[in-house]
Amino acid sequence: MPDLVARARALADDLLFPAAAEVDRRGAVPRSHFDALAAEGLYGLAAPPGVGGAGVGMDGIILVLEAITGGCLSTGFTWLQHHGLVAGLSGSDRADVRERYLPDLVSGVLRGGSAYAGVIPTPPRVRARRVNGGYRFDGDAPFVSGWGGIDLLQLSGREDDTVVNAVVDAVEGDGLAATPLELNAAQATATVRLALTDYFVPDERVFATVDHAQFVGANTIGSRFNGCAPLGHAERCARLIEEAGQPDTASALRAEQNEIRKRLDAGLADPASLPSARAAGADLAYRSAGALAAATGSRAVLAGEHAGRLVREATFLLVAASRPEIKDGLLALARR
């Protein structure tokens, strides 16, 4: 096991999970959580080793993501958004933009978020149009996490069949407005809806323009990484179920984890199979949390109990970072 994976698991067990109930109660992740992730080098997971990346390979990245999201979902989900911007800049041929932002993003001095899902559907939710000196963006990004705690945002918009990717400051301003969302789980993710109205982004902030089909294809890895959160959540539930004196149930749930992990990995080579594997992971997280509530008993409905929080967070994972195909897969599982 790479040393970084062991350190991530220790951080999840010793810092994140013991504080998760308080984070949930307060609805805010302490800055010290993100500082601890940065101190362990966990903001550079998606970067190549040559620019300060962790160098643990795909398997190591997946294990780290599962560990951190299984420690505290609000912390892990917010931090997870950072890696999309790191990956995008790492692959950019705009050396000036890379050199300006990437080193500080990899070290965690700067923290990033993402608003790119709106370009995947047709028609897109976020459009870009070429103007003198840059692009203007219009539309809305309905689910952007980390607002108020992130410094930079990957903003993507579509102009016909071209996706325009830019790095912008994560602050409200002329043409960019943020509306906080009230969530019944993971409120500490500080999630907002962004409204873009004739929002200008200069050329020096644009790091890539790519064909829409190419952009969607490149998101296969991101979708695989998003599948880590449900499995991290399911494993935390399995550990607590075992501690509650139900080792056979925990063992059965872990066997399902292993099978779904294999399906998710296979989805990297067969992207068409990835949505069904993502659906299976979210379904397992939800059932694992329900099993934990049953194993916990009546205490599960008391405020501050892990079981009740994990049930609510499992509901969050049914819909967060989802796509229509994943929704269809979940509903198909419900009809079995």
C-alpha positions as MATLAB code, in Angstrom:
seq = 'MPDLVARARALADDLLFPAAAEVDRRGAVPRSHFDALAAEGLYGLAAPPGVGGAGVGMDGIILVLEAITGGCLSTGFTWLQHHGLVAGLSGSDRADVRERYLPDLVSGVLRGGSAYAGVIPTPPRVRARRVNGGYRFDGDAPFVSGWGGIDLLQLSGREDDTVVNAVVDAVEGDGLAATPLELNAAQATATVRLALTDYFVPDERVFATVDHAQFVGANTIGSRFNGCAPLGHAERCARLIEEAGQPDTASALRAEQNEIRKRLDAGLADPASLPSARAAGADLAYRSAGALAAATGSRAVLAGEHAGRLVREATFLLVAASRPEIKDGLLALARR';
ca = [
       0.000    0.000    0.000;
       1.504    3.367   -0.971;
       2.436    5.485    2.026;
       0.099    8.255    0.840;
      -2.883    5.885    0.975;
      -2.002    4.896    4.544;
      -1.692    8.550    5.544;
      -5.023    9.377    3.933;
      -6.722    6.565    5.829;
      -5.156    7.711    9.094;
      -6.297   11.278    8.436;
      -9.838   10.059    7.744;
      -9.958    7.923   10.890;
      -8.167   10.256   13.304;
      -9.408   13.700   12.191;
     -12.257   13.659    9.703;
     -14.584   10.956   11.004;
     -14.426   11.970   14.698;
     -15.443   15.506   13.665;
     -18.033   14.547   11.036;
     -21.072   14.852   13.312;
     -20.013   18.338   14.425;
     -19.336   19.374   10.823;
     -22.837   18.193    9.959;
     -24.361   20.046   12.918;
     -22.572   23.305   12.158;
     -23.016   23.081    8.403;
     -19.426   24.148    7.810;
     -16.117   22.377    7.253;
     -13.317   23.925    9.323;
     -10.487   25.370    7.262;
      -8.128   23.183    9.282;
      -9.554   20.066    7.577;
      -8.512   21.337    4.157;
      -5.173   22.522    5.532;
      -4.539   18.984    6.807;
      -5.304   17.553    3.357;
      -2.890   20.027    1.805;
      -0.183   19.201    4.358;
      -0.378   15.537    3.317;
       0.021   16.427   -0.368;
      -3.538   15.426   -1.228;
      -4.341   18.432   -3.420;
      -2.050   17.180   -6.179;
      -3.566   13.742   -6.747;
      -4.701   14.514  -10.300;
      -1.416   16.146  -11.370;
       1.489   14.355  -13.061;
       4.491   13.669  -10.803;
       6.593   16.071  -12.871;
       4.617   19.041  -11.576;
       4.333   17.875   -7.984;
       1.659   15.205   -8.330;
       1.389   12.392   -5.820;
       2.529    9.673   -8.238;
       0.426    6.909   -6.655;
      -1.228    5.756   -9.883;
      -4.898    5.212  -10.609;
      -5.339    2.515   -7.943;
      -3.773    4.733   -5.289;
      -5.886    7.738   -6.235;
      -9.056    5.654   -5.971;
      -8.121    4.351   -2.506;
      -7.322    7.877   -1.288;
     -10.631    9.231   -2.592;
     -12.570    6.421   -0.912;
     -10.764    6.981    2.374;
     -11.302   10.746    2.545;
     -14.953   10.700    1.454;
     -15.571    7.878    3.921;
     -14.120    9.990    6.708;
     -16.282   13.072    6.187;
     -18.464   13.363    3.115;
     -18.732   17.157    3.264;
     -14.963   17.562    3.444;
     -14.289   14.888    0.854;
     -16.916   15.963   -1.662;
     -15.776   19.600   -1.552;
     -12.123   18.599   -1.919;
     -12.987   16.199   -4.743;
     -14.114   19.115   -6.952;
     -10.597   20.570   -6.816;
      -9.096   17.738   -8.836;
     -11.091   18.446  -11.992;
      -9.415   21.831  -12.321;
      -5.980   20.336  -11.577;
      -6.480   17.655  -14.232;
      -7.739   20.177  -16.768;
      -4.806   22.519  -16.288;
      -2.334   19.623  -16.265;
      -3.471   18.624  -19.748;
      -3.670   22.163  -21.137;
      -1.372   23.354  -23.909;
      -1.645   26.890  -22.538;
       1.680   26.991  -20.705;
       1.064   30.539  -19.449;
      -2.194   29.567  -17.698;
      -0.683   26.333  -16.371;
       2.328   28.049  -14.892;
       0.225   30.809  -13.345;
      -2.115   28.535  -11.400;
      -1.094   24.880  -11.358;
       1.783   24.913   -8.827;
      -0.323   26.622   -6.156;
      -3.291   24.344   -6.883;
      -1.118   21.229   -6.556;
       0.307   22.420   -3.229;
      -3.104   23.447   -1.891;
      -2.137   27.110   -1.518;
      -5.001   27.724   -3.936;
      -8.156   25.620   -3.751;
     -10.377   24.967   -6.725;
     -13.912   23.987   -7.613;
     -15.786   23.050  -10.765;
     -18.743   24.203  -12.833;
     -18.521   22.129  -15.996;
     -21.454   19.697  -15.872;
     -23.702   22.211  -17.627;
     -21.969   21.657  -20.978;
     -22.602   17.911  -21.140;
     -26.364   17.855  -21.963;
     -27.871   19.114  -25.216;
     -29.016   21.840  -25.119;
     -26.336   22.953  -22.656;
     -27.129   24.760  -19.421;
     -24.129   27.060  -19.850;
     -23.290   28.687  -23.181;
     -20.202   30.597  -24.271;
     -19.879   32.988  -27.180;
     -16.768   34.440  -28.700;
     -16.319   38.203  -28.322;
     -13.409   40.563  -28.731;
     -10.710   39.572  -26.214;
     -12.416   36.533  -24.737;
     -15.796   34.874  -24.186;
     -19.103   35.740  -22.576;
     -20.934   33.054  -20.586;
     -24.684   32.728  -20.004;
     -26.738   30.132  -18.157;
     -26.688   28.501  -14.775;
     -24.578   25.965  -12.909;
     -27.045   24.472  -10.414;
     -24.661   22.672   -8.036;
     -21.253   24.237   -7.294;
     -19.636   23.181   -4.022;
     -17.089   24.898   -1.803;
     -18.301   28.463   -2.383;
     -16.650   30.857    0.013;
     -13.800   28.449    0.656;
     -12.403   27.954   -2.842;
     -10.239   30.445   -4.704;
     -10.655   29.373   -8.314;
     -13.351   27.740  -10.400;
     -13.226   25.725  -13.600;
     -15.990   27.309  -15.657;
     -17.084   25.578  -18.862;
     -19.532   26.738  -21.512;
     -20.538   25.517  -24.972;
     -20.346   27.424  -28.213;
     -22.058   25.163  -30.749;
     -20.074   21.896  -30.498;
     -17.043   23.433  -28.792;
     -16.509   23.412  -25.024;
     -14.668   26.452  -23.665;
     -12.833   25.793  -20.378;
     -11.627   28.682  -18.257;
     -10.259   29.294  -14.773;
     -12.001   32.182  -13.011;
     -11.963   33.670   -9.535;
     -14.618   32.121   -7.290;
     -16.216   35.426   -6.314;
     -19.455   37.107   -7.257;
     -19.180   40.013   -9.641;
     -20.549   41.575  -12.785;
     -22.552   38.806  -14.444;
     -21.876   36.124  -11.824;
     -24.279   35.586   -8.922;
     -24.298   32.791   -6.317;
     -27.400   31.605   -4.470;
     -26.742   29.302   -1.470;
     -28.678   26.033   -1.439;
     -30.195   24.539    1.708;
     -29.443   20.827    1.699;
     -30.796   18.157    4.037;
     -27.395   16.442    3.970;
     -23.838   17.654    3.384;
     -24.853   21.250    3.991;
     -21.218   21.859    4.925;
     -20.261   21.470    1.252;
     -21.264   25.156    0.901;
     -23.089   24.431   -2.339;
     -24.546   27.228   -4.454;
     -26.351   27.779   -7.733;
     -24.385   30.052  -10.033;
     -26.232   32.309  -12.466;
     -24.189   33.647  -15.377;
     -25.435   36.657  -17.312;
     -23.183   38.007  -20.044;
     -20.225   37.075  -17.815;
     -16.953   38.043  -19.465;
     -13.863   35.838  -19.287;
     -10.688   37.153  -20.968;
      -8.587   34.967  -23.241;
      -5.777   34.777  -20.686;
      -8.084   32.771  -18.399;
      -9.084   30.202  -21.072;
      -7.024   27.016  -20.768;
      -8.686   24.785  -23.378;
     -11.256   24.680  -26.165;
     -12.233   21.146  -27.143;
     -14.824   19.327  -29.197;
     -17.916   18.417  -27.165;
     -17.598   14.691  -27.893;
     -13.947   14.786  -26.829;
     -14.875   16.601  -23.620;
     -17.553   14.036  -22.755;
     -15.139   11.184  -23.458;
     -12.470   12.728  -21.248;
     -14.966   12.828  -18.365;
     -14.887    9.024  -18.085;
     -12.061    9.253  -15.541;
     -13.901   11.963  -13.602;
     -17.011    9.789  -13.483;
     -14.923    6.879  -12.190;
     -13.520    9.101   -9.454;
     -17.042   10.246   -8.522;
     -17.866    6.589   -7.955;
     -15.414    6.555   -5.057;
     -17.600    8.541   -2.662;
     -20.419    5.958   -2.431;
     -17.912    3.151   -1.853;
     -16.066    5.156    0.807;
     -19.409    5.822    2.462;
     -20.421    2.146    2.224;
     -17.143    1.031    3.798;
     -17.590    3.450    6.722;
     -21.060    1.990    7.279;
     -19.663   -1.554    7.094;
     -17.052   -0.721    9.751;
     -19.700    0.680   12.080;
     -21.988   -2.304   11.458;
     -19.120   -4.593   12.400;
     -18.506   -2.568   15.553;
     -22.222   -2.938   16.359;
     -21.766   -6.706   16.536;
     -22.932   -7.665   13.025;
     -19.790   -8.989   11.275;
     -21.682  -11.204    8.815;
     -23.683   -8.248    7.487;
     -20.519   -6.162    7.212;
     -18.785   -8.972    5.328;
     -21.640   -9.314    2.840;
     -21.667   -5.574    2.170;
     -17.896   -5.564    1.661;
     -18.205   -8.353   -0.894;
     -20.589   -6.117   -2.845;
     -18.135   -3.237   -2.550;
     -15.428   -5.352   -4.152;
     -17.630   -6.397   -7.051;
     -18.781   -2.836   -7.725;
     -15.198   -1.567   -7.542;
     -14.274   -4.060  -10.271;
     -17.204   -2.878  -12.393;
     -16.192    0.759  -11.941;
     -12.617   -0.035  -12.953;
     -13.854   -1.935  -16.015;
     -15.829    1.171  -16.959;
     -12.595    2.989  -17.753;
     -12.169    0.704  -20.758;
     -15.904    0.397  -21.440;
     -17.465    3.802  -20.661;
     -20.951    2.620  -21.643;
     -20.930    0.302  -18.607;
     -19.902    3.007  -16.144;
     -23.359    4.513  -15.397;
     -24.766    1.150  -14.267;
     -21.737    0.620  -12.028;
     -22.144    4.138  -10.595;
     -25.819    3.371   -9.916;
     -24.889    0.128   -8.157;
     -22.429    1.999   -5.940;
     -24.954    4.638   -4.923;
     -27.545    1.930   -4.260;
     -25.081    0.023   -2.079;
     -24.255    3.155   -0.063;
     -27.958    3.719    0.571;
     -28.585    0.101    1.616;
     -25.447    0.069    3.775;
     -26.623    3.168    5.626;
     -30.045    1.578    6.140;
     -28.395   -1.552    7.504;
     -26.352    0.591    9.882;
     -29.529    2.277   11.134;
     -31.069   -1.143   11.774;
     -27.929   -2.375   13.537;
     -27.791    0.785   15.652;
     -31.416    0.577   16.713;
     -33.522    3.437   18.054;
     -30.434    5.591   18.701;
     -30.150    5.988   14.930;
     -32.895    8.608   14.915;
     -31.241   10.779   17.565;
     -29.581   13.989   16.419;
     -25.815   13.667   16.239;
     -25.759    9.893   15.746;
     -23.567    8.622   12.924;
     -26.261    6.294   11.585;
     -28.845    9.021   10.975;
     -26.293   11.318    9.351;
     -24.999    8.552    7.102;
     -28.534    7.724    5.948;
     -29.052   11.369    4.964;
     -25.674   11.490    3.252;
     -26.489    8.318    1.335;
     -29.521   10.158   -0.059;
     -27.176   12.954   -1.159;
     -25.021   10.370   -2.959;
     -28.023    9.071   -4.904;
     -28.181   12.371   -6.788;
     -24.821   14.175   -6.448;
     -22.555   14.098   -9.518;
     -25.252   12.087  -11.280;
     -26.402   11.807  -14.895;
     -29.739   10.687  -16.439;
     -28.294    7.222  -17.172;
     -27.310    6.780  -13.505;
     -30.797    7.842  -12.396;
     -32.306    5.314  -14.804;
     -29.999    2.632  -13.381;
     -31.039    3.395   -9.816;
     -34.725    3.259  -10.703;
     -34.161   -0.030  -12.489;
     -32.540   -1.435   -9.345;
     -35.586   -0.311   -7.341;
     -37.872   -2.310   -9.664;
     -36.005   -5.572   -9.209;
];
